[in-house]
Structures are given as structure tokens and as C-alpha cells.
């Protein structure tokens, strides 16, 4: 009984009673103290019980000092004053005397009375109405889900969420940086993911504010890079937000002073990153993205900035996407672009500038397409030969060279291995045979016809090239891949430095780390995987470092000669070659652009110069176009 | 049959008819007699000549005489009263006094503590209490299943009384041991009371303990079937278990019924109150639960809506419709009280206007049902740091009032129409009293504001109620007063003093003029606004009255109490006409259905119980809330019951289904033994959560939009 009671009630010991009596100047006998102690306990319980009634009627859950005092007052006991404060009272102890007491500091009333900072008092009590549930059942669904979600968020999480969003969307850039860093590394924010995704989906409402859009994109980046977050189906939502920034004619882009181009570039970069790291979470995502990009690109009504977005988006998705979508579409699109660029009227100035942007973007994309394609040829050849140092080199170099986007290390290494094995087992090889894209030379030729010498990539179009049989491109690229050795061909040797440089920076070989449902078409998973990584790489390089810039500059310096030599000398041979190729392609002819390509023979029959002639300005623009990726004034340079 | 009825009444008076002279066998009228007569106390019982009250008085007088050494008078009195020689033996006197002490105490509002407690002065061997109790326990555990549940009801009151007897006689350690040993056996819903009991270990503590007095002043009522009762009695006789038998005789009221013993669930549904179940006779009085005939008011034809699209034919069409409505209301409900059973105030012109408004709104009312739930609007009190304790809406939902723990009463206008005071007397003199818009002219535009604060109370305002005509507001407070406020001047008009303790709730009659209040002093009072003293005092609850509600026909008042019972009182006679038991915690909300037939009650146990007033039956149990239910409201058509709770939810219940589903045959109706289905989940139509706002008031607008109110609890 005794211990039961101890569990149930607070007890006042007889020692306490005697102490209190002493304090009041009364000496108590032991038995008296015991009796008194028991009585005190009982009275306390009684008062507590009756005080709970006041609590219930005040419709509270918390028993207050006030309730207790009321109970005391109604049982004709003096109320206890001085304990009505809302905040907890510090309970102190004195070690020597084993004494516990509530700290009760003196209050300087004079100071209080003469205080100048008079508290304003709390806000006005008011009544606000809101329609909580319409027609009862109207909200049946969310009423189950929303409140539980809200409830599951602890106060701390909620506070974190508020702080983070405020910091990211706020004014202070330093704060933003800290917040983003934390978002990128915090392991306990999984519960908040839906909320952040929701915040990010707000891009549509801030399309006028470039700054906010940028910040939201940074938020995406942080989330994507957080190794502890499983994005799951939220990837789709994130991707659509990013795509919005890439493709939409943002309200912010009405003002030419706004550098929405950088935003689009960054978003494209992000897209590739998301896709590379989380693309396996949503099946068919790649296809969807490519389709929507294609749609925008083929829609002539869309403004040029949208087209630009589509191009950089494709570029970001990798050279395969460029080859698949942009390249076949290029002839049709070219006509429109040409029209814009040829209009020198003042009213068209702005549009023309935009057109140059698109031109530059296409140029960058196709250049890489060419390089990568050449590389892939060599790679597949290498794969057949059983050695793949390139992939290892690529992976390693990727790690070093991509400071902008640092993906988690595990997937990377895994990826490198996975790709190697995948390639070896024969995915790539087989795919290559299945998928017969426009052969490199033909592609080059066609592109050259559009861009002329603006193309930074050079291939030998000379006799050496011609002598190679079309079915042995591996040999061709193989020889090209090799360090400058005893080259048979002058052109190839000349191009060597550039290609090797590309090798170093592009990790395209380590394509698909994961075994996914293979993309609907195209050259297998390898390409799909390879693309984003490579592109992100490329992008980060182009936007951050100057090495590429330099290499580009180098190529410019080096190749002017080639510009005049090779096209001049080779056209007849070249066209012949194309014709042969095309015949072969026609036989297979499934791809849509093949028919388009069929229109090119007459074009290519005409010396490519004719096109090049039309674009003298563009040729000059080449350099700045490259640079716009990291500068916002580039737009106006060519004009 | 008549003999049966007699026997039933006789059970109550058994102590008087029992005695050493009366053999069990030869007394045909009495079912049984006191078991055994071997003990000293049992043998000292007196003859059956006098009624217990007289006997007690006589004995008391005798005792008094003896104490004052008036020996001769003692002798004379004893001879005249025919009392036995040894009746002056102190033990015998006390035991006899105990026999009717309870009855004597019941008569008074404030019972004489000494008389009540003296019931316990009976001295038995304290060590035997445990033996007695466990013996009975063993017996009950071995009886047939069908009887066990019924007989188990005896445990709790016996336990309490035995414990108190031990405490009273200063057997503290025995009492503790007894409590320790048997408290675990009691039903969980008595936990609260047991906690109070366990804290009580000294005779001195018993004085002034209200819970205890409640226990003493009222007999614990048990309903037991005849068969089970016989079993119990036979056992006690065989065992000569006088201690227990005496307690049963003195402190328990056993309501014997013929028929099947009740099941455990049936018993559990009805038990839980402080004083056991209601006696069946208590719920036999006829209650006129029907609605009063509505006064006939001509619906004006100049309805704006009608006029807008008015064609010639329209008004004609409307007329017959209106007539049919009139004839409908003319039909006298057979269950309705006569129109002037309670004098009601005359309808004023403004009341008629309001009635017309009401009818117009009613035609636009949404018909609710299980497939058509109401929209819910939540009125959140923000920055209510001082503590919101009570809320009320006007019937037309135009005003909302809040009572606060800081003694203030605040009124807000919910509509764009601002609150205005009447002009000062000097200004009023200047007004042209003949003008048509005089009512508009008397208002002072300068005072227009969205809300008004009224000061006057000196304690938290626990109850608040608008008058039906929206001119007055009532508030009841911890300071023991009920105040009437004018909503024209926003000042206090009257402070009704009568309750000397906190007044927990108050409500206006649906017809105005009358109002009811109830509080800590355990009585409910009926007032009229123009009387400073109450018209009726409803006394009978054993603990605080926590909520009060008027019946829609204004002839009855329902009160809920912390003794866990609900009582319905007749305003005309002041009598208690219904006692509903079944809640396991203090009752904090009540609601009459609009047709007056049903009552819903909600308690701290989180359950809503539904009652049929006419038959005095429990109709259903709605489980779902996890905390105290502070508000209940029927929709305007009575199809849906909304309950608001401390657990931050509003729940909607399909009460129509609950009433329809219940099978009642004559037997259950006669005995009140309802078999409740556990179908709360089917009846629950919706649960609506707030973020962090306890729901303390609910209101259906005239069009059946549900309004809820509460203070945000950050």
C-alpha cells in the first residue's frame, strides 16, 4: 500500500513539516509532525482534485496555478501568490543543507515603474472564419492525408523548412549558400522532400524573377546532390520544374537585359545531372524529355529562346540525343533560323541576336556530336579489341574535371565498372550494328555545309579518308585515337591534338551504370547513360574553366588552313562517298531523317561554300557564341 | 402482480421488518429476512411495528434522554413505543440509526454530516472484512455465468462502503490493506472515484469530502433480476454474513426486476454513475416531449425573390402552400404539452419578423443526410491568450460571443453589420419618436465596431447564451453570479445571485424570458429575467452540474453533472422526470434533437450517448472521440449530430440511422434493457480535424451550414 501510494501521490515528509514549523517558530513533536504531514498530503490531493474541475470547465488540458488557487479559495484557504508566471520556475538546490527551493529574485519595483520600454501588450483577440470543409465529403480525401502529413512534421523540421526556404529565397547570398550546402548534405530531411518539391514547383509563379528562378534551380541541385534523399517519383516533378526553366519563354526574358540564357544553361546542366543520377527512378523519363524537347524545337511558333532551350537541353542529354533529334531536324530548322539571321532590319535586332544564340548553341551541340561520334567509333573498336583504357581514363579524368557537379562517389565508380562490362559484353557493339546512324563523314559533311568553317571539329576529308572503306570506321578512328605516331595522313596528324584533348575530358564511355529498360530506340543504354554525364562534363567545362576555351581557340588558330585546303580539294571525292553511303542507308531506311537527308545530296553537290558564304557574320561570331555560356553581355557582341 | 409490486417496495423497508421475531419462512410478504441472527448486532433489531424513520427518531430521543440521565423518561418512552429493553445499548442504537441515516440525510440539501457518518460507527471485527468480502467474491465467481455479471455489480458499492467503514472506525492499516487487496477488481470506470478513496485514510478526512457525502446521502442503486437476487440472498443467509448484509440493506437500493438477467455489456452500458443506475420508477413519469404549436404568422407575399420574377400566378400558387404549412402546425402533437403549460412571453413584432426570416431561410435549407454532409466553417479565436472558456452563436448566426477566463465577455459581429450602442439619454431625447426608422435612429453610429467587450464578472466566464431575440446575453461565471447583458447598450443589466459557488453553465429558454443555470452547488436554478430570485430550484444531482439545456418546448430542462448522470426536470413542477446513467465521466455537453424526442450527451470519456426522452431509454452509443466532448448539436432537421471535442476534431454522426437501427420491443421498452450495437463506425459520417484548435462550440445555421468555434492553441 505504502509504495502504491507513493506512486500515486506526492508526499510531504514529516521532516519537511517540522522544518516549516521551525520556520514559523513552532517546535513540533514527532507524532504531531507525522499526523500533520499526512493531513497536508490529503489536503493537497483534495485541492488538486477540485482544481482539475476548474481546468475542465476552462476547456484546457493544462492545470494552471490559477486553477489551484481557485480551488483553494473555494475551500476557504488562502491562495498562493507569485506563481502565476507562464514560464517555468527554476528549482534550485543548496548542496550543504539538502535544501530545495524555487528561486525568487527581488524585483526592483522602482525600476519597473519608471521603465521606458513599456510592453505593447498582446495582440487583439479576434475571430477569424475559414471554410474548413466544403460539403463535408468534398474534402474527404485530403482530410485523411494532409493533416497526418502535417502532424508527422515535428516542430524542428517545420522550423528547418521555414528557415531554409527563407534563406534560399531571401536576400542574403551568404545565407543562401549555407542553406544550399546544408540541403545538400543533411541526412534528416526526407520528410520535407515533398514540401521542397512543392516550393520548387513554384517556378511557374516566379517566371518574371530571374533571381528567384536561379535560386530554385540551385535548390534542385542541392536536393539532387543530397546522397541521403531518395527522390523517387518526385524526380518527375523536379524535372518538369527544370524543363520549365529550360523551355518556357519566361516572363523575365522579355527584357533583353535579363540573362535568362545562363539560367537555361544551368537548368539544362541540372537536367542532365538529374537524369544521370536519378534517371532510373522513373521509367521512360528520357523518352519523355526528348519528345518534349523535340516538340518545342519543331514548333516554329515558339520564340527563339525556347528553341535555344531545346537545343541546350538536347545537348545536355548527350550527343545521342543531338544526333537523334537535332541533327535530322537541322535542315528544316535551318531555313527558319537563316531567315532570322538574314534580316538586318533594326526591329529585328533583338530577334536576330537571339537567333545567334540559337546558332551558337546548335554549333556547340553538333560539334560535340561529331567528336563524340568519332570517339564512340574508336571506342567500339577498342571494345572489340578487348582493351578499354579509354574508359578508365575517362572516368578518372571526369572525376578530376568536374568540379561544378560533384556526384556521389559510389555511383561513379560503380558506373565506371558497369559501363566497362556492359560495353564488353557487347551491348555497344550490337547496338552499333543495329543502329546505323548517319555515318560520321556524311554527318560532318552535312554539318559543314551548314556551318562552314565555324565548325571547330575537323576531319580529314582528304584522300586518306576516302580510301578507307566505309565499313571499317573503327580502323579509322583507331588510328586517330592513337597518339600522334607515324601518321599516314597529313590531315589526321593535324587534328590529333584536338581529339586527344577531347578524349581526356570526355568520359562518354562510362555510360550506363544501371541496367534499365533500354531506351526505346537509339544505340542502346550505353549512349543514354553516357550522354548526360558527358554533357554535364562538357557544360561544366565550358562554363567554368577556360581550358576548353583555349582548346577551341587553338583549333581556330590551327585550322584556318584546313578550311581552305580540304574543302577545296576534296569535294568531288567527298560527294561520291556520301552518295555511296546514302545508298546503303536507304536500303535500311527506317529513320525519318533519311528522307530529309535525301534532300541533301543536291545541296551537298553544291559546294558547301555556298552556305558558308551566307554566314560570314556567323563565322565571326563563333568565338563569342562560345563564350556566352558564361557571360551575359555576349549577346550584344556580334552586333 | 400487485404483491410483486409491493414486494419491490418492501425491499427498501426490509430492515424494519427484519428481526429476531420474524422468521424467514413465515413471512409470506417479505421475500427474505436478515440472514442469521447470531451476531450481537443482528439480535438487537427491533419489532416491525414502527417505520424506520419513526424508529430512528425514537431511538435518537432515547439516546438523548439517556445521555442526560433522564432514566424515568427513558423507561416511559420505551414502554410507550414498544421498544425492546436493549435498544439503548449503544451499539444497537447506532446500528438502528444507521439503517435510516441515509434516508434522513437525503431529505436535506446539506445533510447533517454527523448523522450521515454515524452510519459507520458500527463496530465489527476489522480483520473479518477481508474475509467477508473475499467470501462473497468467491461465491459470485462460482455462480452461473448469467448471474455473475449481475451480482458483480454489488462489488463496487460494497467495496466502497466497507472501506469507508474501516476508515471511519480508525482501522487505518486494515483499510489500506483492504483497499490494496480489492481495488484492482473494480470496474475501470470507477477509477476516478477509487483514486479519491485511496487518498482518504483518516476519519477526519471524511468530514467535508463531497464525494463521500454523495455516497452516504444516496443509496447506490442496482438493478438485479429476481433470480440473481435470490441467489445472493440465500448465500448471505447461509453464511450468516451479516456485515455485508447490513451494508446491502442500509446503503444499497436493489431494484429487482422479473425476467432474464442482464448481460455484462448491458450492465456496463448503464452503470458508471456515482450512485448506480436510475431506479426504474424514476423514468416512468410521462414527459411531454412534443413541440409547441408554432404561432401562425402570415408569410408576407412581398418576398423580394418572388417579386423579381413575379408573374401573376405566383402569389396564388404560394397561398395554398402557406395554408398547408399553417394547418400542419395547427395539428396538435399528442406528446406536446398544452400551449400554456408554462406561461410563455407574448410574441413581439420583432419576434414575428424574425420568425418570418427563419421560415424564409428554412426554405433554403439544405437537406442533410449521410450522402449530403454539411460544409463546415471554423471560427477561430486568435490571440485568446486569456483563455476562451465559452462560446455561443445567435440562432441566425449573426453574432458570436465568447466568455474568457479573464472575466470578460466579448461579442463579435459575424456579418458586415457592425455592433452599435444606443445613443445616450440626452441624444435620445432629440429623436423624432414617430419616425418609421426610429429603431435605426436610436443607434449611435460613432460606436460602431466589429466587437465589443463587456466587463463585470470577477471570475472566468464558464457559460454564455444569447437570448432568442438577440437583445440580451447571459453569462455565468466562477464568481457565483449569472449576468444579463444588454446587446443594445452593451452593459450589464442584472446580476443574478443565488448560486454561491461557480456557475458552470447557463442557457436561455428557446422562447426567451426564462433561463436555467447550474453550478458547483449541485443545484440547477430556473430564473426569469425579471425576477432576481430563482423560480425553481432543481436539486438532486450528487455532484456539480456541468451543463444545462432547455428542451425545445421550454417545458423541460436537462442537466448534466459530474456525478455522471443526466437529469431531466419538469419546469412546471420542479420534479426530476428522467435520470439517465451510462456515462463514465463528467458530462460536459447536452443537445436536444429539434423534434424534442431525443437527447444527446457527451462526456469526458469521449463518448456520445443518445437517449429517448419519452421512453427513458438509451438509444445509442457513439464512440470515436478521444477526449472530452465539449459541444453537441443536431442539424436543423435532426438528421445529423455534430460533436466537437478537445481532441481537435468535429465528428458527424448519422443519428437517423442510429434511431432506426435500434430494435425496441415492448419488453426492452418496459425494462429499459437495451441491447446496444457497437456500430459507431458505421454511424460516423465524417471526422474533420483542426490544426490545433479544440472545438468548444458547434452551431448549425438556419440553412444547415455547420459552424464550429474554438481558440487556436499554439
Short mmCIF file of C-alpha atoms in Angstrom, two decimals, chain A residues 179-487:
data_model
loop_
_atom_site.label_atom_id
_atom_site.label_comp_id
_atom_site.label_asym_id
_atom_site.label_seq_id
_atom_site.Cartn_x
_atom_site.Cartn_y
_atom_site.Cartn_z
CA UNK A 179 21.36 26.80 -46.70
CA UNK A 180 22.09 25.15 -50.00
CA UNK A 181 25.11 23.42 -48.58
CA UNK A 182 23.08 22.07 -45.73
CA UNK A 183 20.31 20.99 -48.01
CA UNK A 184 22.89 19.12 -49.95
CA UNK A 185 24.28 17.22 -47.01
CA UNK A 186 21.53 16.97 -44.42
CA UNK A 187 20.53 13.41 -43.87
CA UNK A 188 17.35 14.03 -41.93
CA UNK A 189 15.17 15.97 -44.29
CA UNK A 190 13.48 13.16 -46.12
CA UNK A 191 10.16 14.12 -44.59
CA UNK A 192 10.47 17.59 -46.01
CA UNK A 193 11.16 16.49 -49.56
CA UNK A 194 7.56 16.87 -50.73
CA UNK A 195 7.48 20.38 -49.35
CA UNK A 196 10.66 21.38 -51.07
CA UNK A 197 9.50 19.85 -54.29
CA UNK A 198 6.35 21.83 -53.91
CA UNK A 199 8.30 25.00 -53.35
CA UNK A 200 10.34 24.29 -56.44
CA UNK A 201 7.25 23.68 -58.49
CA UNK A 202 6.53 27.32 -57.78
CA UNK A 203 8.83 28.23 -60.69
CA UNK A 204 5.77 28.92 -62.77
CA UNK A 205 4.70 31.67 -60.45
CA UNK A 206 8.02 33.47 -60.42
CA UNK A 207 8.85 33.30 -64.08
CA UNK A 208 9.32 37.07 -64.01
CA UNK A 209 12.03 36.88 -61.41
CA UNK A 210 15.24 35.52 -62.76
CA UNK A 211 16.90 35.64 -59.40
CA UNK A 212 14.25 33.51 -57.78
CA UNK A 213 14.33 31.06 -60.61
CA UNK A 214 18.04 30.74 -60.23
CA UNK A 215 17.70 30.13 -56.54
CA UNK A 216 15.08 27.50 -57.09
CA UNK A 217 17.32 25.78 -59.59
CA UNK A 218 20.09 25.82 -57.04
CA UNK A 219 17.69 24.24 -54.62
CA UNK A 220 17.01 21.50 -57.14
CA UNK A 221 20.68 20.94 -57.48
CA UNK A 222 21.17 20.63 -53.75
CA UNK A 223 18.32 18.20 -53.41
CA UNK A 224 19.56 16.12 -56.27
CA UNK A 225 23.01 16.01 -54.84
CA UNK A 226 21.93 15.08 -51.36
CA UNK A 227 23.06 11.49 -51.06
CA UNK A 228 20.55 10.74 -48.30
CA UNK A 229 17.48 11.63 -50.23
CA UNK A 230 15.55 9.15 -52.23
CA UNK A 231 13.76 11.26 -54.75
CA UNK A 232 11.51 8.55 -56.04
CA UNK A 233 8.66 9.79 -58.12
CA UNK A 234 9.46 13.36 -57.17
CA UNK A 235 12.06 13.23 -59.89
CA UNK A 236 9.31 13.78 -62.37
CA UNK A 237 8.16 16.89 -60.60
CA UNK A 238 11.68 18.21 -60.33
CA UNK A 239 12.35 17.51 -63.96
CA UNK A 240 9.24 19.31 -65.03
CA UNK A 241 10.26 22.33 -62.98
CA UNK A 242 13.68 22.28 -64.56
CA UNK A 243 12.23 21.80 -68.01
CA UNK A 244 10.07 24.79 -67.37
CA UNK A 245 13.15 26.89 -66.86
CA UNK A 246 14.80 25.46 -69.94
CA UNK A 247 11.98 25.69 -72.38
CA UNK A 248 9.43 28.25 -71.39
CA UNK A 249 9.52 31.75 -72.80
CA UNK A 250 9.93 33.15 -69.33
CA UNK A 251 8.47 36.48 -68.50
CA UNK A 252 11.92 37.50 -67.46
CA UNK A 253 13.24 37.04 -70.98
CA UNK A 254 11.14 39.88 -72.35
CA UNK A 255 13.75 42.23 -71.08
CA UNK A 256 16.89 41.62 -73.15
CA UNK A 257 19.00 42.75 -70.23
CA UNK A 258 17.94 39.72 -68.27
CA UNK A 259 20.34 36.90 -68.69
CA UNK A 260 17.89 34.12 -68.95
CA UNK A 261 20.32 32.27 -71.18
CA UNK A 262 22.51 31.42 -68.27
CA UNK A 263 19.52 30.16 -66.41
CA UNK A 264 18.60 27.93 -69.30
CA UNK A 265 22.13 26.64 -69.49
CA UNK A 266 22.21 25.96 -65.82
CA UNK A 267 18.86 24.26 -65.92
CA UNK A 268 19.97 22.11 -68.81
CA UNK A 269 23.02 21.19 -66.84
CA UNK A 270 20.81 20.26 -63.96
CA UNK A 271 18.59 18.25 -66.19
CA UNK A 272 21.46 16.18 -67.35
CA UNK A 273 22.61 15.75 -63.81
CA UNK A 274 19.24 14.67 -62.54
CA UNK A 275 18.91 12.38 -65.41
CA UNK A 276 22.28 10.86 -64.95
CA UNK A 277 21.96 10.31 -61.22
CA UNK A 278 18.27 9.67 -60.80
CA UNK A 279 17.05 8.81 -64.27
CA UNK A 280 16.43 5.24 -63.31
CA UNK A 281 13.79 6.21 -60.78
CA UNK A 282 11.22 6.99 -63.40
CA UNK A 283 10.90 4.77 -66.39
CA UNK A 284 10.59 6.37 -69.74
CA UNK A 285 11.77 9.69 -68.45
CA UNK A 286 14.44 10.04 -71.10
CA UNK A 287 11.99 9.42 -73.82
CA UNK A 288 9.57 11.92 -72.43
CA UNK A 289 12.16 14.59 -72.12
CA UNK A 290 13.47 14.02 -75.60
CA UNK A 291 9.99 14.10 -77.01
CA UNK A 292 9.10 17.34 -75.33
CA UNK A 293 12.35 18.92 -76.46
CA UNK A 294 11.72 17.76 -79.96
CA UNK A 295 8.26 19.17 -79.88
CA UNK A 296 9.48 22.57 -78.87
CA UNK A 297 12.22 22.52 -81.44
CA UNK A 298 9.91 21.66 -84.27
CA UNK A 299 7.38 24.27 -83.32
CA UNK A 300 8.20 27.37 -85.37
CA UNK A 301 5.77 29.50 -83.38
CA UNK A 302 7.84 29.20 -80.27
CA UNK A 303 10.21 32.05 -79.59
CA UNK A 304 13.86 31.56 -80.23
CA UNK A 305 14.71 31.39 -76.58
CA UNK A 306 12.56 28.28 -76.31
CA UNK A 307 14.37 26.79 -79.26
CA UNK A 308 17.58 27.66 -77.61
CA UNK A 309 16.42 25.85 -74.53
CA UNK A 310 15.54 22.81 -76.56
CA UNK A 311 18.95 22.78 -78.16
CA UNK A 312 20.86 23.12 -74.93
CA UNK A 313 18.55 20.57 -73.39
CA UNK A 314 19.32 18.09 -76.09
CA UNK A 315 22.93 18.92 -75.81
CA UNK A 316 22.74 18.32 -72.11
CA UNK A 317 21.11 14.96 -72.66
CA UNK A 318 24.10 13.94 -74.68
CA UNK A 319 25.29 13.61 -78.17
CA UNK A 320 22.99 10.72 -78.91
CA UNK A 321 20.02 12.92 -78.29
CA UNK A 322 21.53 15.55 -80.51
CA UNK A 323 22.10 13.04 -83.21
CA UNK A 324 18.68 11.62 -82.87
CA UNK A 325 16.65 14.80 -82.68
CA UNK A 326 18.59 17.88 -83.53
CA UNK A 327 20.63 16.63 -86.42
CA UNK A 328 17.78 15.27 -88.53
CA UNK A 329 15.76 18.32 -87.79
CA UNK A 330 18.51 20.70 -88.62
CA UNK A 331 17.84 21.18 -92.33
CA UNK A 332 14.25 22.13 -91.71
CA UNK A 333 15.12 24.36 -88.83
CA UNK A 334 17.97 25.93 -90.64
CA UNK A 335 15.71 27.66 -93.07
CA UNK A 336 13.87 29.44 -90.28
CA UNK A 337 16.99 30.40 -88.48
CA UNK A 338 18.56 31.61 -91.66
CA UNK A 339 15.63 33.86 -92.27
CA UNK A 340 16.02 35.43 -88.90
CA UNK A 341 19.70 35.89 -89.23
CA UNK A 342 19.42 37.38 -92.65
CA UNK A 343 17.05 40.07 -91.56
CA UNK A 344 19.15 43.10 -90.83
CA UNK A 345 16.32 45.43 -90.02
CA UNK A 346 16.57 47.33 -86.79
CA UNK A 347 13.31 45.98 -85.50
CA UNK A 348 14.68 42.53 -85.88
CA UNK A 349 17.83 43.23 -83.96
CA UNK A 350 16.74 41.59 -80.82
CA UNK A 351 15.36 38.52 -82.53
CA UNK A 352 18.48 38.30 -84.59
CA UNK A 353 20.60 38.37 -81.50
CA UNK A 354 18.52 35.55 -80.13
CA UNK A 355 18.98 33.74 -83.38
CA UNK A 356 22.70 33.97 -82.96
CA UNK A 357 22.33 32.42 -79.58
CA UNK A 358 20.49 29.51 -81.04
CA UNK A 359 23.01 29.26 -83.80
CA UNK A 360 25.79 29.11 -81.31
CA UNK A 361 24.04 26.52 -79.24
CA UNK A 362 23.46 24.33 -82.24
CA UNK A 363 27.03 24.72 -83.22
CA UNK A 364 28.26 23.63 -79.83
CA UNK A 365 25.92 20.70 -79.84
CA UNK A 366 26.84 19.41 -83.23
CA UNK A 367 30.48 19.89 -82.64
CA UNK A 368 30.35 17.67 -79.71
CA UNK A 369 28.19 15.28 -81.59
CA UNK A 370 30.88 14.93 -84.15
CA UNK A 371 33.59 14.47 -81.61
CA UNK A 372 31.71 12.00 -79.57
CA UNK A 373 30.68 10.07 -82.54
CA UNK A 374 34.19 9.76 -83.67
CA UNK A 375 35.19 8.75 -80.22
CA UNK A 376 32.45 6.20 -79.94
CA UNK A 377 33.64 4.64 -83.11
CA UNK A 378 37.08 4.33 -81.76
CA UNK A 379 35.65 3.15 -78.51
CA UNK A 380 33.64 0.38 -80.02
CA UNK A 381 36.67 -0.65 -81.92
CA UNK A 382 38.58 -0.69 -78.73
CA UNK A 383 35.86 -2.65 -77.07
CA UNK A 384 36.18 -5.27 -79.71
CA UNK A 385 39.85 -5.45 -79.26
CA UNK A 386 39.28 -6.07 -75.59
CA UNK A 387 41.15 -3.16 -74.17
CA UNK A 388 39.43 -0.18 -72.72
CA UNK A 389 41.92 2.10 -71.21
CA UNK A 390 39.93 4.97 -72.52
CA UNK A 391 37.03 4.31 -70.25
CA UNK A 392 39.19 4.22 -67.22
CA UNK A 393 40.95 7.32 -68.23
CA UNK A 394 37.67 8.93 -68.94
CA UNK A 395 36.23 8.06 -65.61
CA UNK A 396 39.25 9.26 -63.80
CA UNK A 397 39.51 12.41 -65.71
CA UNK A 398 35.87 13.04 -65.19
CA UNK A 399 36.32 12.93 -61.53
CA UNK A 400 39.02 15.45 -61.69
CA UNK A 401 37.48 17.68 -64.18
CA UNK A 402 34.01 18.16 -62.94
CA UNK A 403 34.13 20.46 -60.01
CA UNK A 404 30.79 22.05 -60.72
CA UNK A 405 28.88 18.87 -60.37
CA UNK A 406 30.25 16.50 -57.90
CA UNK A 407 28.13 13.43 -57.87
CA UNK A 408 28.36 10.97 -55.06
CA UNK A 409 31.45 8.90 -55.43
CA UNK A 410 29.84 5.49 -55.12
CA UNK A 411 27.67 5.67 -58.17
CA UNK A 412 30.54 6.98 -60.12
CA UNK A 413 32.91 4.15 -59.52
CA UNK A 414 30.13 1.74 -59.96
CA UNK A 415 29.23 3.43 -63.12
CA UNK A 416 32.69 3.17 -64.49
CA UNK A 417 32.79 -0.52 -63.86
CA UNK A 418 29.33 -1.11 -65.08
CA UNK A 419 29.98 0.61 -68.30
CA UNK A 420 33.11 -1.22 -68.98
CA UNK A 421 31.46 -4.55 -68.53
CA UNK A 422 28.45 -3.51 -70.43
CA UNK A 423 30.44 -2.41 -73.33
CA UNK A 424 32.42 -5.51 -73.29
CA UNK A 425 29.59 -7.92 -73.10
CA UNK A 426 28.62 -6.45 -76.32
CA UNK A 427 25.79 -4.12 -75.80
CA UNK A 428 27.51 -1.35 -77.59
CA UNK A 429 28.77 -3.39 -80.41
CA UNK A 430 25.48 -4.97 -81.16
CA UNK A 431 23.67 -1.72 -80.89
CA UNK A 432 26.04 -0.16 -83.20
CA UNK A 433 25.21 -2.66 -85.80
CA UNK A 434 21.51 -2.39 -85.27
CA UNK A 435 21.52 1.30 -85.31
CA UNK A 436 23.06 2.74 -88.34
CA UNK A 437 23.16 6.42 -87.92
CA UNK A 438 24.33 8.76 -90.49
CA UNK A 439 27.93 7.89 -90.84
CA UNK A 440 30.34 10.33 -89.45
CA UNK A 441 31.73 11.61 -92.67
CA UNK A 442 28.31 12.21 -94.10
CA UNK A 443 27.25 13.95 -90.99
CA UNK A 444 30.30 16.04 -90.96
CA UNK A 445 29.81 16.95 -94.49
CA UNK A 446 26.30 17.96 -93.98
CA UNK A 447 27.07 19.97 -90.91
CA UNK A 448 29.89 21.59 -92.69
CA UNK A 449 27.50 22.61 -95.34
CA UNK A 450 25.56 24.48 -92.70
CA UNK A 451 28.24 25.92 -90.54
CA UNK A 452 31.11 26.05 -92.79
CA UNK A 453 34.30 26.83 -91.02
CA UNK A 454 32.53 27.70 -87.86
CA UNK A 455 32.75 24.07 -87.06
CA UNK A 456 35.64 23.65 -84.74
CA UNK A 457 35.98 19.97 -85.43
CA UNK A 458 37.88 18.90 -88.39
CA UNK A 459 38.05 15.60 -90.03
CA UNK A 460 40.14 14.61 -92.82
CA UNK A 461 38.15 14.68 -95.92
CA UNK A 462 41.13 14.03 -97.99
CA UNK A 463 42.14 11.01 -99.87
CA UNK A 464 43.12 9.16 -96.77
CA UNK A 465 39.65 9.29 -95.60
CA UNK A 466 38.27 8.41 -98.90
CA UNK A 467 40.41 5.39 -99.21
CA UNK A 468 39.09 3.94 -96.06
CA UNK A 469 36.29 1.63 -96.70
CA UNK A 470 33.08 2.82 -95.08
CA UNK A 471 32.62 -0.39 -93.19
CA UNK A 472 35.78 -0.02 -91.26
CA UNK A 473 35.38 3.13 -89.38
CA UNK A 474 36.91 1.51 -86.41
CA UNK A 475 40.18 1.40 -88.08
CA UNK A 476 39.87 4.96 -88.95
CA UNK A 477 39.12 6.13 -85.51
CA UNK A 478 41.54 3.73 -84.07
CA UNK A 479 44.34 5.18 -85.94
CA UNK A 480 43.09 8.57 -84.99
CA UNK A 481 42.92 7.70 -81.41
CA UNK A 482 46.46 6.68 -81.20
CA UNK A 483 48.91 9.27 -80.07
CA UNK A 484 50.50 11.12 -82.87
CA UNK A 485 52.51 8.42 -84.39
CA UNK A 486 53.63 7.74 -87.83
CA UNK A 487 50.56 9.12 -89.42
#
